[in-house]
XYZ file of C-alpha atoms in Angstrom:
653
model
C 91.608 97.257 72.295
C 91.831 96.466 75.991
C 92.360 99.627 78.087
C 95.180 99.869 80.640
C 94.202 98.053 83.799
C 94.098 99.862 87.127
C 94.630 98.437 90.554
C 92.080 98.865 93.295
C 92.410 101.724 95.745
C 93.976 100.424 98.955
C 91.132 99.985 101.451
C 90.612 103.153 103.456
C 93.392 104.892 101.513
C 94.139 108.061 103.124
C 91.264 109.979 104.521
C 91.183 111.866 107.838
C 88.449 112.147 108.792
C 86.538 110.107 106.231
C 84.731 112.659 104.031
C 81.131 112.253 102.999
C 80.731 110.368 99.723
C 80.283 112.708 96.816
C 78.635 112.142 93.502
C 80.962 110.233 91.222
C 83.094 108.842 94.088
C 82.655 105.435 95.670
C 81.715 105.488 99.363
C 84.731 105.227 101.632
C 87.189 106.696 99.124
C 88.491 110.253 99.608
C 87.086 112.801 97.141
C 89.274 113.235 94.110
C 91.008 109.861 94.598
C 90.532 107.547 91.661
C 91.830 103.996 91.596
C 95.588 103.588 91.717
C 97.136 102.412 88.431
C 99.102 99.198 88.808
C 102.534 100.070 87.353
C 100.907 101.966 84.495
C 103.180 104.346 82.651
C 106.577 102.796 83.336
C 109.279 104.288 81.251
C 111.255 101.035 80.919
C 108.900 98.158 80.399
C 109.756 94.534 81.145
C 108.458 91.519 79.342
C 105.246 90.356 80.938
C 105.011 93.408 83.204
C 102.752 96.422 82.908
C 99.538 97.043 81.028
C 98.764 95.628 77.587
C 97.459 97.363 74.529
C 98.264 100.739 72.986
C 97.560 102.695 76.140
C 100.088 100.713 78.131
C 102.701 100.883 75.376
C 102.215 104.620 74.964
C 102.694 105.160 78.659
C 106.112 103.503 78.517
C 107.723 105.149 75.551
C 108.363 108.707 74.483
C 106.282 109.242 71.350
C 102.629 108.878 72.390
C 99.762 109.090 69.938
C 96.707 110.694 71.482
C 93.501 109.316 70.002
C 91.160 111.740 68.199
C 91.253 115.423 67.390
C 91.056 116.501 71.002
C 93.993 114.309 71.951
C 95.942 115.723 69.000
C 95.195 119.298 70.074
C 96.221 118.555 73.647
C 99.414 116.846 72.431
C 100.210 119.821 70.189
C 99.559 122.208 73.083
C 101.811 120.141 75.371
C 104.505 120.107 72.654
C 104.384 123.952 72.502
C 104.959 124.206 76.259
C 108.536 124.908 77.238
C 109.854 121.647 78.628
C 110.767 121.546 82.298
C 114.523 121.043 82.765
C 115.949 118.746 85.470
C 119.581 118.463 86.546
C 120.126 114.805 87.514
C 123.922 114.899 87.786
C 123.763 114.332 91.590
C 120.850 111.883 91.675
C 122.990 108.845 92.632
C 120.931 105.713 93.459
C 117.578 107.334 92.567
C 118.719 108.000 89.034
C 117.005 105.079 87.275
C 113.577 105.813 88.832
C 114.084 109.515 88.075
C 114.865 108.774 84.409
C 111.693 106.727 83.999
C 109.640 109.483 85.621
C 111.142 112.159 83.330
C 110.429 110.060 80.235
C 106.803 109.697 81.309
C 106.510 113.443 81.855
C 108.363 114.371 78.631
C 110.683 116.606 80.646
C 114.267 117.306 79.650
C 117.036 115.692 81.676
C 120.587 117.020 82.025
C 122.528 114.022 83.395
C 125.831 115.954 83.408
C 124.511 119.260 84.603
C 124.017 122.449 82.621
C 125.653 125.855 82.412
C 122.284 127.588 82.343
C 120.027 127.237 85.402
C 117.624 124.276 85.480
C 114.069 124.322 86.799
C 114.648 121.428 89.205
C 117.821 119.973 90.744
C 117.617 116.380 91.956
C 120.150 115.600 94.661
C 120.889 112.140 96.019
C 122.210 112.987 99.481
C 121.769 116.549 100.737
C 120.959 120.155 99.924
C 124.699 120.896 99.660
C 125.386 118.322 96.863
C 125.583 121.360 94.573
C 125.663 125.151 94.869
C 122.155 126.183 93.817
C 120.977 129.803 93.510
C 117.655 129.428 91.752
C 114.984 126.899 90.751
C 113.920 124.067 93.019
C 115.993 121.437 94.824
C 114.679 118.195 96.280
C 116.436 118.565 99.653
C 115.961 120.909 102.604
C 119.093 122.270 104.339
C 119.413 120.595 107.717
C 117.025 117.717 107.057
C 119.774 115.078 107.285
C 120.788 116.421 110.707
C 117.183 116.735 111.908
C 116.181 113.120 111.286
C 119.253 111.566 112.913
C 118.096 109.330 115.746
C 119.306 111.582 118.585
C 117.943 114.806 117.060
C 114.604 113.218 116.188
C 114.290 111.834 119.695
C 114.971 115.284 121.189
C 112.404 116.955 118.912
C 109.710 114.369 119.667
C 110.492 114.505 123.395
C 109.944 118.264 123.406
C 106.486 117.659 121.961
C 105.887 114.811 124.433
C 106.609 117.255 127.274
C 103.942 119.590 125.890
C 101.428 117.065 124.621
C 102.137 113.635 126.115
C 98.919 111.984 124.962
C 99.224 113.205 121.337
C 102.812 111.952 120.976
C 102.472 108.443 122.406
C 103.337 106.896 119.043
C 107.103 107.128 119.680
C 108.727 104.558 122.008
C 110.179 105.738 125.282
C 113.769 106.742 124.535
C 117.010 107.673 126.261
C 120.031 109.357 124.629
C 123.432 107.846 125.246
C 125.901 108.555 126.750
C 124.465 111.661 128.476
C 121.322 109.920 129.827
C 122.865 106.588 130.675
C 122.596 107.192 134.461
C 118.993 108.341 134.019
C 118.215 105.226 131.947
C 119.725 102.936 134.636
C 117.790 104.651 137.425
C 114.441 104.714 135.620
C 114.651 101.031 134.629
C 115.530 100.086 138.225
C 112.572 102.088 139.574
C 110.149 100.519 137.102
C 111.363 97.042 137.920
C 111.049 97.714 141.642
C 107.468 98.961 141.244
C 106.522 96.063 138.934
C 108.668 92.908 139.498
C 106.857 91.067 136.664
C 108.011 93.611 134.093
C 110.557 91.955 131.795
C 111.528 94.664 129.306
C 113.655 94.478 126.181
C 115.506 97.493 124.787
C 116.939 98.234 121.378
C 120.134 100.290 120.995
C 120.489 102.324 117.763
C 123.639 104.278 116.874
C 122.902 107.909 116.050
C 124.364 107.981 112.544
C 123.719 104.356 111.711
C 121.695 103.237 108.730
C 120.584 99.973 107.093
C 120.616 98.237 110.502
C 124.295 98.980 111.162
C 125.219 98.662 114.847
C 121.712 97.936 116.143
C 121.384 95.356 118.942
C 118.925 94.227 121.636
C 119.476 94.109 125.399
C 117.493 92.966 128.427
C 119.256 95.126 131.046
C 121.076 98.485 131.043
C 124.256 96.686 132.122
C 124.290 94.945 128.709
C 125.039 98.180 126.825
C 128.316 97.771 125.036
C 130.647 100.169 126.807
C 133.196 100.904 124.120
C 135.373 103.908 123.518
C 133.265 104.804 120.507
C 130.079 105.545 122.485
C 131.412 108.998 123.327
C 132.239 109.825 119.717
C 129.192 107.989 118.346
C 126.097 108.688 120.429
C 123.138 106.358 120.366
C 119.477 106.112 121.294
C 118.104 103.284 123.449
C 114.365 102.611 123.200
C 111.821 100.238 124.614
C 111.529 97.358 122.158
C 108.000 96.706 120.853
C 107.542 93.069 121.839
C 104.032 92.515 120.443
C 104.049 93.598 116.782
C 101.436 92.649 114.213
C 102.532 89.513 112.361
C 101.740 88.407 108.820
C 102.541 84.780 107.945
C 104.134 84.592 111.427
C 106.697 87.200 110.382
C 107.430 90.644 111.769
C 107.354 93.493 109.256
C 107.474 97.253 109.065
C 106.074 99.848 106.646
C 108.105 102.278 104.568
C 105.721 105.137 103.780
C 106.764 107.978 101.472
C 105.925 111.530 102.589
C 106.452 114.667 100.496
C 107.267 117.836 102.388
C 106.307 120.236 99.564
C 106.783 123.446 101.458
C 107.998 124.569 104.863
C 106.341 127.978 104.947
C 103.438 127.557 104.497
C 103.572 123.961 105.656
C 102.370 121.544 102.988
C 102.490 117.749 103.402
C 101.504 114.897 101.052
C 101.419 111.163 101.795
C 101.757 108.399 99.181
C 98.706 106.168 99.005
C 100.969 103.113 98.816
C 104.244 102.105 100.376
C 106.415 99.066 101.001
C 106.203 96.352 103.644
C 109.595 94.878 104.551
C 109.531 91.472 106.215
C 111.854 89.635 108.557
C 112.948 86.261 107.249
C 112.588 84.107 110.377
C 109.296 83.428 112.301
C 108.939 85.918 115.141
C 109.224 85.004 118.815
C 109.184 87.397 121.734
C 112.732 88.354 122.791
C 114.535 86.022 125.167
C 118.191 85.781 126.143
C 118.521 82.940 123.613
C 117.140 84.739 120.572
C 118.209 88.357 121.210
C 120.969 88.100 118.598
C 118.805 86.678 115.807
C 118.647 89.768 113.619
C 116.588 88.074 110.898
C 113.832 87.584 113.466
C 113.812 90.986 115.151
C 115.140 93.582 112.659
C 113.071 94.400 109.575
C 115.872 96.236 107.708
C 115.857 95.194 104.073
C 119.655 95.585 103.821
C 120.053 92.955 106.587
C 117.398 90.451 105.589
C 118.446 90.349 101.952
C 121.509 88.349 103.122
C 119.287 85.709 104.707
C 118.892 82.401 102.923
C 115.117 82.705 103.507
C 114.767 86.032 101.686
C 112.213 85.724 98.850
C 112.400 87.990 95.782
C 108.976 88.071 94.206
C 107.409 89.741 91.162
C 104.061 89.548 92.967
C 103.170 92.496 95.215
C 101.277 90.135 97.564
C 104.088 87.665 98.344
C 107.781 87.646 99.134
C 109.953 89.460 101.659
C 109.056 92.883 100.228
C 105.424 93.637 99.366
C 103.268 96.688 98.808
C 101.530 98.203 101.825
C 98.245 98.111 99.941
C 98.454 94.317 99.763
C 98.734 94.216 103.568
C 95.752 96.568 103.891
C 93.674 94.335 101.590
C 94.590 91.350 103.749
C 93.690 93.185 106.968
C 90.464 94.397 105.452
C 89.472 90.859 104.511
C 89.900 89.910 108.195
C 87.544 92.700 109.269
C 90.146 95.172 110.496
C 89.243 98.880 110.481
C 91.779 100.066 107.885
C 90.201 103.493 107.650
C 91.048 104.139 111.293
C 94.517 102.698 110.664
C 95.071 105.196 107.820
C 93.705 107.991 110.021
C 96.191 107.062 112.797
C 99.115 106.911 110.296
C 98.247 110.319 108.824
C 98.022 111.786 112.325
C 101.427 110.262 113.181
C 103.024 111.758 110.053
C 101.607 115.252 110.552
C 102.588 115.336 114.233
C 106.117 114.181 113.436
C 106.589 116.838 110.751
C 105.264 119.442 113.206
C 107.951 118.329 115.658
C 110.692 118.683 112.996
C 109.748 121.966 111.296
C 110.886 124.492 113.981
C 114.533 123.520 113.751
C 114.274 123.043 109.977
C 113.287 126.697 109.732
C 116.430 127.664 111.626
C 118.586 125.709 109.175
C 116.626 127.113 106.239
C 117.144 130.773 107.193
C 120.801 130.003 107.760
C 121.387 128.615 104.245
C 118.820 130.673 102.377
C 118.481 134.029 104.231
C 115.379 136.056 103.507
C 115.909 138.616 100.753
C 118.827 136.738 99.154
C 118.633 134.647 95.960
C 118.238 130.943 96.528
C 116.205 127.921 95.529
C 112.940 126.726 96.972
C 113.023 123.280 98.550
C 110.946 120.138 98.712
C 111.824 116.629 99.935
C 110.621 113.031 99.892
C 110.980 111.466 103.354
C 110.792 107.790 104.279
C 108.741 107.080 107.408
C 109.406 103.680 108.987
C 106.351 102.572 110.918
C 105.664 99.412 112.911
C 102.142 98.178 113.546
C 101.438 96.767 116.988
C 99.176 93.769 117.480
C 96.231 96.123 118.160
C 96.982 98.014 114.857
C 98.416 101.060 116.654
C 101.139 102.541 114.423
C 104.485 103.317 116.102
C 107.168 105.516 114.580
C 110.551 103.794 114.296
C 112.528 106.459 112.449
C 112.457 108.992 109.590
C 114.825 108.751 106.641
C 116.002 111.901 104.863
C 117.282 109.826 101.949
C 114.983 106.803 101.542
C 116.293 104.342 98.976
C 114.746 104.896 95.548
C 116.495 101.992 93.863
C 114.197 99.940 91.637
C 116.470 96.918 91.231
C 118.128 94.400 93.519
C 121.277 92.310 93.380
C 120.911 88.690 92.399
C 123.744 86.200 92.880
C 124.302 84.370 89.611
C 127.197 82.336 90.947
C 129.353 82.530 94.087
C 130.637 86.110 94.260
C 129.041 87.133 90.927
C 126.041 89.490 91.202
C 123.726 91.120 88.687
C 121.230 93.951 89.110
C 117.705 92.620 88.479
C 114.580 94.850 88.194
C 112.268 94.763 91.223
C 108.597 95.145 90.131
C 107.422 95.961 93.666
C 109.981 98.771 94.096
C 109.330 100.163 90.633
C 105.582 100.235 91.040
C 105.751 102.298 94.243
C 108.878 104.430 93.827
C 108.473 105.581 90.229
C 104.947 106.778 91.017
C 106.200 108.696 94.057
C 109.011 110.460 92.140
C 106.874 111.152 89.069
C 103.997 112.620 91.022
C 106.323 114.637 93.241
C 107.677 116.225 90.055
C 104.119 116.852 88.835
C 103.299 118.651 92.069
C 106.498 120.711 91.867
C 106.077 121.521 88.134
C 107.138 125.202 87.909
C 104.766 125.703 84.979
C 101.845 124.891 87.257
C 102.733 127.920 89.348
C 102.923 130.113 86.249
C 99.516 128.930 85.051
C 98.103 129.426 88.549
C 99.476 132.959 88.660
C 97.895 133.717 85.285
C 94.555 132.276 86.451
C 94.720 134.405 89.613
C 95.316 137.530 87.516
C 92.539 136.827 85.029
C 89.898 135.199 87.194
C 87.490 136.917 89.526
C 87.999 136.510 93.288
C 86.145 133.563 94.776
C 83.610 134.369 97.450
C 83.812 132.657 100.815
C 80.477 130.960 100.122
C 81.909 129.193 97.053
C 85.386 128.543 98.503
C 84.422 125.171 99.994
C 83.185 123.944 96.620
C 86.700 124.219 95.241
C 88.328 122.443 98.153
C 87.982 118.856 97.031
C 91.486 117.636 97.750
C 94.724 117.739 95.843
C 93.594 115.616 92.908
C 90.603 117.845 92.167
C 92.067 121.318 92.611
C 92.273 123.672 89.610
C 96.051 123.294 89.476
C 95.834 119.564 89.105
C 92.907 119.741 86.656
C 95.216 121.762 84.418
C 97.986 119.221 84.884
C 95.729 116.333 83.953
C 94.365 118.202 80.909
C 97.908 118.678 79.576
C 98.970 115.119 80.526
C 95.852 113.040 79.777
C 97.761 109.772 79.586
C 99.121 109.979 83.163
C 97.285 108.349 86.075
C 95.795 110.352 88.966
C 98.257 111.485 91.586
C 99.426 108.841 94.044
C 100.164 111.573 96.629
C 97.362 112.754 98.910
C 97.508 116.192 100.590
C 97.060 115.936 104.347
C 98.280 119.406 105.398
C 96.968 122.112 105.285
C 93.860 120.045 104.420
C 93.592 118.930 108.071
C 95.357 121.947 109.572
C 92.438 122.883 111.850
C 92.859 119.587 113.708
C 96.587 119.999 114.305
C 97.413 123.710 114.433
C 97.149 123.770 118.226
C 100.275 121.583 118.338
C 102.449 124.196 116.582
C 103.618 125.995 119.729
C 107.305 125.275 119.139
C 106.984 126.878 115.653
C 106.035 130.111 117.351
C 108.925 129.861 119.787
C 111.282 129.219 116.848
C 110.003 132.430 115.199
C 111.035 134.344 118.321
C 114.423 132.617 118.284
C 115.037 133.459 114.603
C 114.037 137.090 115.154
C 116.827 137.594 117.715
C 119.567 135.612 115.948
C 120.848 138.897 114.547
C 123.618 137.825 112.156
C 122.272 136.120 109.021
C 123.586 132.641 108.387
C 123.922 131.600 112.001
C 121.965 128.952 113.932
C 123.070 129.941 117.459
C 121.843 132.733 119.674
C 124.571 134.736 121.427
C 124.343 136.215 124.960
C 123.563 139.687 123.568
C 120.714 138.317 121.471
C 119.280 136.473 124.492
C 119.417 139.598 126.663
C 117.737 141.597 123.875
C 114.963 138.997 123.723
C 114.399 139.250 127.499
C 114.464 143.055 127.448
C 112.192 143.546 124.404
C 109.665 141.017 125.712
C 109.780 142.637 129.183
C 110.520 139.372 130.957
C 112.926 140.743 133.559
C 111.729 142.182 136.845
C 112.793 142.529 140.462
C 112.528 138.746 140.954
C 114.339 137.928 137.705
C 117.120 140.414 137.107
C 119.390 140.606 134.043
C 122.077 138.973 136.148
C 119.758 135.966 136.519
C 119.230 136.047 132.768
C 122.969 135.769 132.168
C 123.242 132.872 134.656
C 120.369 131.051 132.929
C 122.037 131.496 129.509
C 125.449 130.347 130.713
C 124.085 127.372 132.646
C 122.019 125.971 129.759
C 124.598 126.576 126.979
C 127.454 125.155 129.082
C 125.482 122.017 129.837
C 124.466 121.602 126.192
C 128.045 122.045 125.031
C 129.110 119.505 127.657
C 126.797 116.996 125.927
C 128.885 117.354 122.806
C 126.078 118.917 120.816
C 127.224 120.910 117.757
C 130.558 122.507 118.622
C 130.861 124.179 115.172
C 129.748 127.540 116.592
C 129.288 128.845 120.092
C 126.009 130.088 121.448
C 122.500 128.841 122.290
C 120.890 126.420 119.807
C 117.120 126.215 119.383
C 116.793 123.230 121.748
C 118.668 125.164 124.443
C 116.446 128.237 123.815
C 113.387 126.025 124.191
C 114.673 124.796 127.530
C 115.179 128.392 128.683
C 111.773 129.426 127.332
C 110.034 126.577 129.167
C 111.876 127.554 132.360
C 110.705 131.168 131.987
C 107.104 130.024 131.334
C 107.099 127.866 134.475
C 108.442 130.764 136.534
C 105.941 133.278 135.190
C 102.791 131.106 135.143
C 102.789 128.590 137.966
C 100.261 125.842 138.704
C 99.276 125.305 135.064
C 99.988 122.459 132.598
C 103.210 123.124 130.655
C 101.521 123.668 127.291
C 99.299 126.348 128.825
C 102.274 128.014 130.472
C 104.153 128.060 127.157
C 101.109 129.324 125.251
C 100.672 132.198 127.719
C 104.329 133.203 127.472
C 104.258 133.080 123.639
C 101.155 135.271 123.571
C 102.798 137.706 126.027
C 106.053 137.921 123.992
C 104.284 138.272 120.636
C 102.119 141.097 122.008
C 105.078 142.949 123.521
C 107.019 142.709 120.258
C 103.994 143.882 118.237
C 103.666 146.944 120.490
C 107.399 147.609 120.135
C 107.223 147.313 116.329
C 104.270 149.699 116.307
C 106.186 152.268 118.374
C 109.122 152.084 115.945
C 106.797 152.626 112.985
C 105.260 155.600 114.744
C 108.708 157.114 115.226
C 109.588 156.548 111.595
C 106.302 158.188 110.454
C 106.118 160.880 113.133
C 104.958 163.460 110.592
C 102.238 161.181 109.182
C 98.867 160.119 110.617
C 98.978 158.148 113.880
C 98.601 154.402 113.354
C 95.895 152.812 115.474
C 95.603 149.095 116.224
C 92.616 148.965 113.812
C 94.877 150.254 111.017
C 97.517 147.632 111.733
C 96.317 144.003 111.284
C 99.325 142.418 112.979
C 98.790 144.526 116.110
C 95.135 143.543 116.091
C 96.280 139.916 116.151
C 98.544 140.609 119.072
C 95.643 142.398 120.824
C 93.717 139.170 120.472
C 96.701 137.401 122.051
C 96.603 139.866 124.919
C 92.876 139.239 125.355
C 93.539 135.486 125.526
C 96.314 136.179 128.048
C 93.805 138.105 130.170
C 91.316 135.229 129.913
C 93.951 132.798 131.255
C 94.701 135.097 134.168
C 91.001 135.395 134.969
C 90.714 131.623 134.813
C 93.534 131.307 137.321
């Protein structure tokens, strides 16, 4: 019998940096990454699609027959395992891909919910689709708000202020209406300094999706001044005029990213994604073609209405293709696709680092520490545009990327039918299925048992176990129990590459200070008393910066933020306002240094002061016991290291 066929690994598929080839792995492929199966294991097969032979048929249906005694033993062992339960009652448009994934995994689906708790809850829109008190849910609280165009732009801009060179993958942006005068002034200044500069800008409504309300302009005066701009903010960005073209068409990449955990941070990237094409040959923007959306906007929901849109069952052709097919094409032309993957992985990690601080604020608000609640994970859709020089640029992040695996086909005027889309099914089913495999609650139970029964691993042997997500002990167990499933299509990139990016996580540390002083559980705003307590406990007030100045700073920033129309649901200082105040304090305290050094010094100073304060409180509580020294308290030792670093900076100055 012919075995199930497997597609080639996309060239350069994700590795950052490229690891040394190991025995049993082809050179250039990351360790633990086997070839990607081409649509193997689909739950609902189509005629002429998918692998042939018994292996392919077994992967589609429910009742598999494992060959040989060993396969029978593994199948019996899997049958004895308690089946993972999934509540799909709120899955909405991702339901069909989810059903196929659950059939492949032999998990139990509850399409109408269940009185007893389920292991996993699959929501279609947000964390609040259902009231969940246990298990796992596939949405983070606050994610929908965090990836809105205005909020994303603010978060990335904060990181651009700290690390301008590291965050040059996001186009220059202005937030409307509050920054309209600034936008007008900056464009005028740039034109005066460079008369040959002929920019194009793209205006995106804050809450828009599927291309709704997006338009191009050549001058700030072209912004549509309507009454709705106050109630519906927008972002205006520099338009990327020189994108990479394939078949003379502009396209973007939809890449799927799994945020598996927020604390500790854990990120996976799918090895394949989708490439969505425009349907008219691209020309650089002019006043004549600015309104030709099928030429300039890559949104699938727009281009599907074009007469030139091509539905194809082939992943290499049509108006929607796999990203791996584009990589193969680029590789054949001599492009360095390994560097491209490295740049994309870097972009994804840096973007998540920009989003996590505020996500943690939302998380503690909905799931306070010490109270029952679910753990969260989420699949995000990153929309990335490649420039002509293969530099990836972030367009936006989607909290609810479409997981539909069919498209509408017009049978006759006004009569439509849903038709399966092989390209969507190949990519999306694998992403959902392997996300579930990574989140399998029984993996954690087995891991806990292994930790209890196994001996501790020495530091000398620790590196031997670190061979990537597909080769870890947890995933070896998963593959042993599910021998018919392909290797994971999701590649871990964080904490695998944490050492290269941890220096960027300054705002995370500021957010930890912010959360500490919030006081009331369930809130996301810092009141004036909390802000004063922060200043007092961190010893930031002095003769030059009195508590009266502290109150003025608080009132000035919060009043200005509220005047922008940002989150009127509760009064107080949001995290972005606290960051503004924190940066201001850092610049006052440590002058003549780059901003990121000023902020680092102030964080170190605050953390040390708070560690000393905590130690004093413990000493009071244990006054009759032995005195606690810094050596007996690891956290204080860490703060002592921070103080030493602070002293080094002062000496440097």
